[in-house]
Amino acid sequence: MDNITLFHGAGGSITYRFIKDHILPLLNPYLKFDVSLIDLDDAGIYNDIVFSTDSYTVKPLFFNGGDIGRLSIAGTVNDISVIGGKPIALSLSLIIEEGFMIDELDKILRSIEYTCKEAEVDIITGDTKVVEKGLLDKLIINTSGIGIRHPLLDANIRYLNRGSRWLVDSNLREGDKIIISGTIADHGMAILSSREGYEFSTSIKSDVMPLNKLIDRILEVGGVASINDPTRGGVANLLNEWSEKSGVGIIIYEEKIPINESVKAAASFLGLDPLEIGNEGKICLAVMDEKANEILDAIREYGFKDAEIIGEVTDQFKAVAMKTIVGGTRIIPKPIGDPVPRIC
Amino acid sequence: MDNITLFHGAGGSITYRFIKDHILPLLNPYLKFDVSLIDLDDAGIYNDIVFSTDSYTVKPLFFNGGDIGRLSIAGTVNDISVIGGKPIALSLSLIIEEGFMIDELDKILRSIEYTCKEAEVDIITGDTKVVEKGLLDKLIINTSGIGIRHPLLDANIRYLNRGSRWLVDSNLREGDKIIISGTIADHGMAILSSREGYEFSTSIKSDVMPLNKLIDRILEVGGVASINDPTRGGVANLLNEWSEKSGVGIIIYEEKIPINESVKAAASFLGLDPLEIGNEGKICLAVMDEKANEILDAIREYGFKDAEIIGEVTDQFKAVAMKTIVGGTRIIPKPIGDPVPRIC
């Protein structure tokens, strides 16, 4: 393949292969870090400093339930949090198309301010660039962030006792339960419904939100093997990454997967699989069996009433499978990419 | 002003006012950091971790003397280094236009690899996004980075004894000498000479390079008040920021300012002031008088033979002034922005 396609940035197997083939061999990290680029996890870790980056190219900039500002803070806060970091400080880099309305930008900046306060993080450094009219699609934001090792992580890791000092993707073991914190596919479907020609439902709202405070509460319970946020490529992509990196099988139960009726209907109408659609305010957890119910209760009590135990980890096979409502079992393959481009 | 213009991203007084008016009031950092967004310095600092970000929108991607890959590593490494950080780990976020040639991307990634090795830093986390053809100008790269407090900084700061623990822009005092590490305006003029319709000279090469190793050597000598890299808006912008933030005047001597003849001729032909043109491989230093010659010698011995003491700090006035070769003195105002757009 000679040219970059939209799938190279869609977060699925094509993105994964592209990064493996073109970026990792050239950069050749020396592995002196706890977690590095080579781990393809949500963040890198140097000396207990968790470091993460994301550029946000979401289209449209304002959508039902959020905007690029809220997304750019929540996304990076969540990437730092899910691996076991407590997010502290963010950078904000604005790349703006010439002619962009300053009023619109101020709205986005206010959303950034609000979301920073909600997550209790500060922006401490930044950059502003402007590109000539016609050479950029309005606005791109990069936020990077640093976090410290979460104060509750040591106790969790000791109790877990599986080698890694962090909540990495390779931590899953047979018998673990898989939990999801709420309904799936809301963000991707909200983005799609906000696009021109797709205004099929105004009842679908993005779930975009920072989840570090919820993760604080979960780590108080303990017994967490791994946390991850099912963004590009959705739950299907995340579970396959867990399965590959941990060398285990994962079985989930369709009837247990929380999904809003309107999202389900819209996805079905468009022929999209909600398991492959991105979320921006949900986490999946792999937790020790003995702690699963206590963690589920903690998440629900925190306000995420749709949280469910959706499956478990098995050594019987090395793939992701789903028991369907109609009675069969089907393999959930790794998506080649998120079916909705530019959701984040 | 209702719309974003190219000057909002050109790094001069318009960028400065825009950030002051629109970004700082909304974000309202709580000042619990050593150096924060409100300081408008090259990096923010949390708990002795130096953190910096830059998005690179340079045009063209390949230019005489470098490319966007080398630029994106050198720029962020230098931003961490000049404030007193030792750069350790970088993030790499690629935003690619659909249809971009993978061969070209590989060339840029090899340049990134080479520059990382030169600077002895590692990329430990990343992100890849693709935007539809026609909605992005080929490629934008964001690199953010973290560094530790430079091991030699404590001794330097103790000797300096001026309050701040870092090499911030507000550290200058009367009597300090101003040093520049080499010829000015090479990068901006090389970018311009690489643009369509401007191929006026192939002898002009960008100076883009990581300077952290040079700064290691300078801190061995000690007596450094502040270091900064004269990027967008050039030496004129940097000296004005020092003057404003330190509340001092700066006088420089035109005859002392190193500049390549071809750069001088091209700038003159185009009516551009080389003092306002961006550099990507130079540092300006404000140093204690008693250490100035020793530092100058160290820089020259390191290989930067064009380094010069170009001026000094004074309490006689609060502005930047230049004694010209023809005999007069003229004020060097803060540029409204770099005269060459998209140099970085």
mmCIF file of N, CA and C in Angstrom, chain A residues 249-328:
data_model
loop_
_atom_site.group_PDB
_atom_site.id
_atom_site.type_symbol
_atom_site.label_atom_id
_atom_site.label_comp_id
_atom_site.label_asym_id
_atom_site.label_seq_id
_atom_site.Cartn_x
_atom_site.Cartn_y
_atom_site.Cartn_z
ATOM 1 N N GLY A 249 -8.478 -15.770 25.923
ATOM 2 C CA GLY A 249 -9.748 -15.609 25.243
ATOM 3 C C GLY A 249 -10.687 -14.776 26.096
ATOM 4 N N ILE A 250 -11.632 -14.121 25.426
ATOM 5 C CA ILE A 250 -12.645 -13.345 26.157
ATOM 6 C C ILE A 250 -14.008 -13.736 25.601
ATOM 7 N N ILE A 251 -14.920 -14.080 26.507
ATOM 8 C CA ILE A 251 -16.281 -14.398 26.081
ATOM 9 C C ILE A 251 -17.231 -13.353 26.668
ATOM 10 N N ILE A 252 -18.048 -12.752 25.811
ATOM 11 C CA ILE A 252 -19.030 -11.773 26.308
ATOM 12 C C ILE A 252 -20.443 -12.242 25.947
ATOM 13 N N TYR A 253 -21.426 -11.695 26.650
ATOM 14 C CA TYR A 253 -22.827 -12.100 26.491
ATOM 15 C C TYR A 253 -23.622 -10.930 25.930
ATOM 16 N N GLU A 254 -24.148 -11.093 24.738
ATOM 17 C CA GLU A 254 -24.851 -10.008 24.043
ATOM 18 C C GLU A 254 -25.951 -9.402 24.911
ATOM 19 N N GLU A 255 -26.693 -10.260 25.611
ATOM 20 C CA GLU A 255 -27.838 -9.771 26.403
ATOM 21 C C GLU A 255 -27.405 -8.841 27.537
ATOM 22 N N LYS A 256 -26.125 -8.945 27.935
ATOM 23 C CA LYS A 256 -25.622 -8.131 29.043
ATOM 24 C C LYS A 256 -25.111 -6.759 28.597
ATOM 25 N N ILE A 257 -24.873 -6.599 27.292
ATOM 26 C CA ILE A 257 -24.220 -5.369 26.817
ATOM 27 C C ILE A 257 -25.202 -4.202 26.827
ATOM 28 N N PRO A 258 -24.936 -3.185 27.647
ATOM 29 C CA PRO A 258 -25.876 -2.063 27.722
ATOM 30 C C PRO A 258 -25.812 -1.199 26.469
ATOM 31 N N ILE A 259 -26.970 -0.908 25.901
ATOM 32 C CA ILE A 259 -27.030 -0.036 24.715
ATOM 33 C C ILE A 259 -28.369 0.690 24.697
ATOM 34 N N ASN A 260 -28.314 1.980 24.393
ATOM 35 C CA ASN A 260 -29.547 2.756 24.284
ATOM 36 C C ASN A 260 -30.344 2.309 23.064
ATOM 37 N N GLU A 261 -31.662 2.270 23.214
ATOM 38 C CA GLU A 261 -32.530 1.797 22.128
ATOM 39 C C GLU A 261 -32.347 2.611 20.853
ATOM 40 N N SER A 262 -32.246 3.950 21.001
ATOM 41 C CA SER A 262 -32.133 4.813 19.820
ATOM 42 C C SER A 262 -30.802 4.562 19.096
ATOM 43 N N VAL A 263 -29.759 4.303 19.868
ATOM 44 C CA VAL A 263 -28.445 4.013 19.275
ATOM 45 C C VAL A 263 -28.508 2.682 18.529
ATOM 46 N N LYS A 264 -29.139 1.718 19.157
ATOM 47 C CA LYS A 264 -29.262 0.387 18.563
ATOM 48 C C LYS A 264 -30.029 0.463 17.237
ATOM 49 N N ALA A 265 -31.132 1.205 17.257
ATOM 50 C CA ALA A 265 -31.968 1.317 16.063
ATOM 51 C C ALA A 265 -31.215 2.033 14.938
ATOM 52 N N ALA A 266 -30.527 3.118 15.280
ATOM 53 C CA ALA A 266 -29.800 3.889 14.258
ATOM 54 C C ALA A 266 -28.663 3.064 13.667
ATOM 55 N N ALA A 267 -27.921 2.353 14.536
ATOM 56 C CA ALA A 267 -26.809 1.531 14.052
ATOM 57 C C ALA A 267 -27.341 0.434 13.133
ATOM 58 N N SER A 268 -28.441 -0.177 13.538
ATOM 59 C CA SER A 268 -29.035 -1.248 12.749
ATOM 60 C C SER A 268 -29.490 -0.721 11.383
ATOM 61 N N PHE A 269 -30.127 0.445 11.392
ATOM 62 C CA PHE A 269 -30.596 1.076 10.162
ATOM 63 C C PHE A 269 -29.436 1.326 9.190
ATOM 64 N N LEU A 270 -28.275 1.752 9.754
ATOM 65 C CA LEU A 270 -27.115 2.083 8.914
ATOM 66 C C LEU A 270 -26.215 0.877 8.665
ATOM 67 N N GLY A 271 -26.571 -0.269 9.232
ATOM 68 C CA GLY A 271 -25.763 -1.470 9.034
ATOM 69 C C GLY A 271 -24.435 -1.441 9.765
ATOM 70 N N LEU A 272 -24.379 -0.708 10.883
ATOM 71 C CA LEU A 272 -23.133 -0.617 11.658
ATOM 72 C C LEU A 272 -23.216 -1.505 12.895
ATOM 73 N N ASP A 273 -22.073 -2.056 13.294
ATOM 74 C CA ASP A 273 -22.021 -2.890 14.489
ATOM 75 C C ASP A 273 -21.663 -2.013 15.690
ATOM 76 N N PRO A 274 -22.577 -1.844 16.644
ATOM 77 C CA PRO A 274 -22.309 -0.954 17.787
ATOM 78 C C PRO A 274 -21.049 -1.343 18.569
ATOM 79 N N LEU A 275 -20.663 -2.613 18.496
ATOM 80 C CA LEU A 275 -19.446 -3.039 19.200
ATOM 81 C C LEU A 275 -18.190 -2.416 18.592
ATOM 82 N N GLU A 276 -18.292 -1.961 17.336
ATOM 83 C CA GLU A 276 -17.115 -1.393 16.670
ATOM 84 C C GLU A 276 -17.099 0.136 16.713
ATOM 85 N N ILE A 277 -18.143 0.701 17.298
ATOM 86 C CA ILE A 277 -18.282 2.159 17.273
ATOM 87 C C ILE A 277 -17.671 2.771 18.532
ATOM 88 N N GLY A 278 -17.010 3.896 18.361
ATOM 89 C CA GLY A 278 -16.234 4.496 19.430
ATOM 90 C C GLY A 278 -17.052 5.152 20.533
ATOM 91 N N ASN A 279 -16.500 5.093 21.753
ATOM 92 C CA ASN A 279 -17.069 5.730 22.938
ATOM 93 C C ASN A 279 -16.034 6.714 23.472
ATOM 94 N N GLU A 280 -16.472 7.745 24.184
ATOM 95 C CA GLU A 280 -15.509 8.685 24.773
ATOM 96 C C GLU A 280 -15.781 8.954 26.252
ATOM 97 N N GLY A 281 -16.710 8.201 26.826
ATOM 98 C CA GLY A 281 -17.000 8.387 28.252
ATOM 99 C C GLY A 281 -17.289 7.056 28.930
ATOM 100 N N LYS A 282 -16.664 6.029 28.429
ATOM 101 C CA LYS A 282 -16.883 4.701 28.998
ATOM 102 C C LYS A 282 -15.540 4.028 29.235
ATOM 103 N N ILE A 283 -15.522 3.168 30.250
ATOM 104 C CA ILE A 283 -14.353 2.306 30.430
ATOM 105 C C ILE A 283 -14.793 0.857 30.474
ATOM 106 N N CYS A 284 -13.905 -0.011 29.965
ATOM 107 C CA CYS A 284 -14.024 -1.445 30.186
ATOM 108 C C CYS A 284 -12.994 -1.811 31.241
ATOM 109 N N LEU A 285 -13.368 -2.737 32.109
ATOM 110 C CA LEU A 285 -12.450 -3.183 33.149
ATOM 111 C C LEU A 285 -12.332 -4.695 33.104
ATOM 112 N N ALA A 286 -11.118 -5.194 33.321
ATOM 113 C CA ALA A 286 -10.918 -6.617 33.598
ATOM 114 C C ALA A 286 -10.561 -6.678 35.079
ATOM 115 N N VAL A 287 -11.382 -7.397 35.834
ATOM 116 C CA VAL A 287 -11.195 -7.385 37.305
ATOM 117 C C VAL A 287 -11.166 -8.811 37.840
ATOM 118 N N MET A 288 -10.536 -8.969 38.994
ATOM 119 C CA MET A 288 -10.488 -10.290 39.613
ATOM 120 C C MET A 288 -11.913 -10.713 39.993
ATOM 121 N N ASP A 289 -12.204 -11.977 39.749
ATOM 122 C CA ASP A 289 -13.546 -12.527 39.980
ATOM 123 C C ASP A 289 -14.111 -12.124 41.348
ATOM 124 N N GLU A 290 -13.278 -12.283 42.388
ATOM 125 C CA GLU A 290 -13.756 -12.063 43.760
ATOM 126 C C GLU A 290 -14.131 -10.610 44.049
ATOM 127 N N LYS A 291 -13.678 -9.680 43.166
ATOM 128 C CA LYS A 291 -13.964 -8.257 43.397
ATOM 129 C C LYS A 291 -15.013 -7.718 42.420
ATOM 130 N N ALA A 292 -15.453 -8.549 41.487
ATOM 131 C CA ALA A 292 -16.278 -8.059 40.368
ATOM 132 C C ALA A 292 -17.581 -7.405 40.833
ATOM 133 N N ASN A 293 -18.300 -8.058 41.722
ATOM 134 C CA ASN A 293 -19.587 -7.498 42.151
ATOM 135 C C ASN A 293 -19.417 -6.211 42.953
ATOM 136 N N GLU A 294 -18.379 -6.194 43.779
ATOM 137 C CA GLU A 294 -18.124 -5.000 44.578
ATOM 138 C C GLU A 294 -17.773 -3.801 43.679
ATOM 139 N N ILE A 295 -16.966 -4.060 42.645
ATOM 140 C CA ILE A 295 -16.605 -2.993 41.696
ATOM 141 C C ILE A 295 -17.832 -2.537 40.910
ATOM 142 N N LEU A 296 -18.625 -3.498 40.443
ATOM 143 C CA LEU A 296 -19.857 -3.150 39.720
ATOM 144 C C LEU A 296 -20.754 -2.256 40.574
ATOM 145 N N ASP A 297 -20.932 -2.627 41.842
ATOM 146 C CA ASP A 297 -21.756 -1.819 42.751
ATOM 147 C C ASP A 297 -21.180 -0.409 42.907
ATOM 148 N N ALA A 298 -19.855 -0.342 43.048
ATOM 149 C CA ALA A 298 -19.202 0.966 43.224
ATOM 150 C C ALA A 298 -19.450 1.858 42.011
ATOM 151 N N ILE A 299 -19.356 1.289 40.809
ATOM 152 C CA ILE A 299 -19.565 2.069 39.576
ATOM 153 C C ILE A 299 -21.019 2.550 39.499
ATOM 154 N N ARG A 300 -21.941 1.649 39.817
ATOM 155 C CA ARG A 300 -23.367 2.040 39.766
ATOM 156 C C ARG A 300 -23.688 3.101 40.811
ATOM 157 N N GLU A 301 -23.163 2.907 42.022
ATOM 158 C CA GLU A 301 -23.406 3.897 43.080
ATOM 159 C C GLU A 301 -22.809 5.258 42.724
ATOM 160 N N TYR A 302 -21.735 5.230 41.953
ATOM 161 C CA TYR A 302 -21.098 6.478 41.543
ATOM 162 C C TYR A 302 -21.985 7.234 40.555
ATOM 163 N N GLY A 303 -23.010 6.550 39.988
ATOM 164 C CA GLY A 303 -23.933 7.225 39.082
ATOM 165 C C GLY A 303 -24.035 6.585 37.708
ATOM 166 N N PHE A 304 -23.196 5.599 37.452
ATOM 167 C CA PHE A 304 -23.222 4.935 36.144
ATOM 168 C C PHE A 304 -24.096 3.690 36.259
ATOM 169 N N LYS A 305 -25.428 3.933 36.218
ATOM 170 C CA LYS A 305 -26.407 2.897 36.567
ATOM 171 C C LYS A 305 -26.502 1.783 35.530
ATOM 172 N N ASP A 306 -26.009 2.055 34.306
ATOM 173 C CA ASP A 306 -26.088 1.035 33.251
ATOM 174 C C ASP A 306 -24.894 0.082 33.239
ATOM 175 N N ALA A 307 -23.963 0.261 34.172
ATOM 176 C CA ALA A 307 -22.782 -0.607 34.211
ATOM 177 C C ALA A 307 -23.216 -2.066 34.331
ATOM 178 N N GLU A 308 -22.455 -2.951 33.692
ATOM 179 C CA GLU A 308 -22.768 -4.389 33.706
ATOM 180 C C GLU A 308 -21.486 -5.223 33.679
ATOM 181 N N ILE A 309 -21.587 -6.423 34.253
ATOM 182 C CA ILE A 309 -20.567 -7.439 33.985
ATOM 183 C C ILE A 309 -20.979 -8.085 32.665
ATOM 184 N N ILE A 310 -20.142 -7.936 31.626
ATOM 185 C CA ILE A 310 -20.569 -8.403 30.296
ATOM 186 C C ILE A 310 -19.882 -9.698 29.864
ATOM 187 N N GLY A 311 -18.918 -10.185 30.625
ATOM 188 C CA GLY A 311 -18.252 -11.408 30.189
ATOM 189 C C GLY A 311 -17.111 -11.794 31.099
ATOM 190 N N GLU A 312 -16.283 -12.734 30.598
ATOM 191 C CA GLU A 312 -15.161 -13.189 31.421
ATOM 192 C C GLU A 312 -13.996 -13.650 30.546
ATOM 193 N N VAL A 313 -12.873 -13.832 31.211
ATOM 194 C CA VAL A 313 -11.644 -14.239 30.530
ATOM 195 C C VAL A 313 -11.500 -15.756 30.656
ATOM 196 N N THR A 314 -11.083 -16.376 29.530
ATOM 197 C CA THR A 314 -10.960 -17.831 29.509
ATOM 198 C C THR A 314 -9.648 -18.256 28.845
ATOM 199 N N ASP A 315 -9.178 -19.451 29.212
ATOM 200 C CA ASP A 315 -8.004 -20.020 28.548
ATOM 201 C C ASP A 315 -8.400 -21.041 27.484
ATOM 202 N N GLN A 316 -9.701 -21.234 27.265
ATOM 203 C CA GLN A 316 -10.197 -22.271 26.346
ATOM 204 C C GLN A 316 -9.856 -21.971 24.885
ATOM 205 N N PHE A 317 -9.731 -20.690 24.537
ATOM 206 C CA PHE A 317 -9.380 -20.285 23.165
ATOM 207 C C PHE A 317 -8.717 -18.918 23.255
ATOM 208 N N LYS A 318 -8.089 -18.484 22.147
ATOM 209 C CA LYS A 318 -7.454 -17.162 22.162
ATOM 210 C C LYS A 318 -8.107 -16.246 21.152
ATOM 211 N N ALA A 319 -9.259 -15.747 21.492
ATOM 212 C CA ALA A 319 -9.990 -14.843 20.604
ATOM 213 C C ALA A 319 -11.063 -14.171 21.445
ATOM 214 N N VAL A 320 -11.864 -13.332 20.776
ATOM 215 C CA VAL A 320 -13.007 -12.729 21.458
ATOM 216 C C VAL A 320 -14.274 -13.339 20.857
ATOM 217 N N ALA A 321 -15.131 -13.867 21.706
ATOM 218 C CA ALA A 321 -16.364 -14.496 21.227
ATOM 219 C C ALA A 321 -17.555 -13.923 21.979
ATOM 220 N N MET A 322 -18.718 -13.949 21.337
ATOM 221 C CA MET A 322 -19.925 -13.435 21.978
ATOM 222 C C MET A 322 -21.044 -14.473 21.891
ATOM 223 N N LYS A 323 -21.651 -14.780 23.044
ATOM 224 C CA LYS A 323 -22.874 -15.590 23.042
ATOM 225 C C LYS A 323 -24.013 -14.651 22.675
ATOM 226 N N THR A 324 -24.679 -14.944 21.579
ATOM 227 C CA THR A 324 -25.718 -14.034 21.093
ATOM 228 C C THR A 324 -27.054 -14.320 21.770
ATOM 229 N N ILE A 325 -27.937 -13.328 21.684
ATOM 230 C CA ILE A 325 -29.251 -13.454 22.311
ATOM 231 C C ILE A 325 -30.036 -14.611 21.682
ATOM 232 N N VAL A 326 -29.849 -14.811 20.375
ATOM 233 C CA VAL A 326 -30.590 -15.882 19.699
ATOM 234 C C VAL A 326 -30.026 -17.270 19.988
ATOM 235 N N GLY A 327 -28.871 -17.338 20.642
ATOM 236 C CA GLY A 327 -28.431 -18.658 21.101
ATOM 237 C C GLY A 327 -27.086 -19.141 20.613
ATOM 238 N N GLY A 328 -26.556 -18.582 19.517
ATOM 239 C CA GLY A 328 -25.268 -19.067 19.016
ATOM 240 C C GLY A 328 -24.077 -18.362 19.665
#
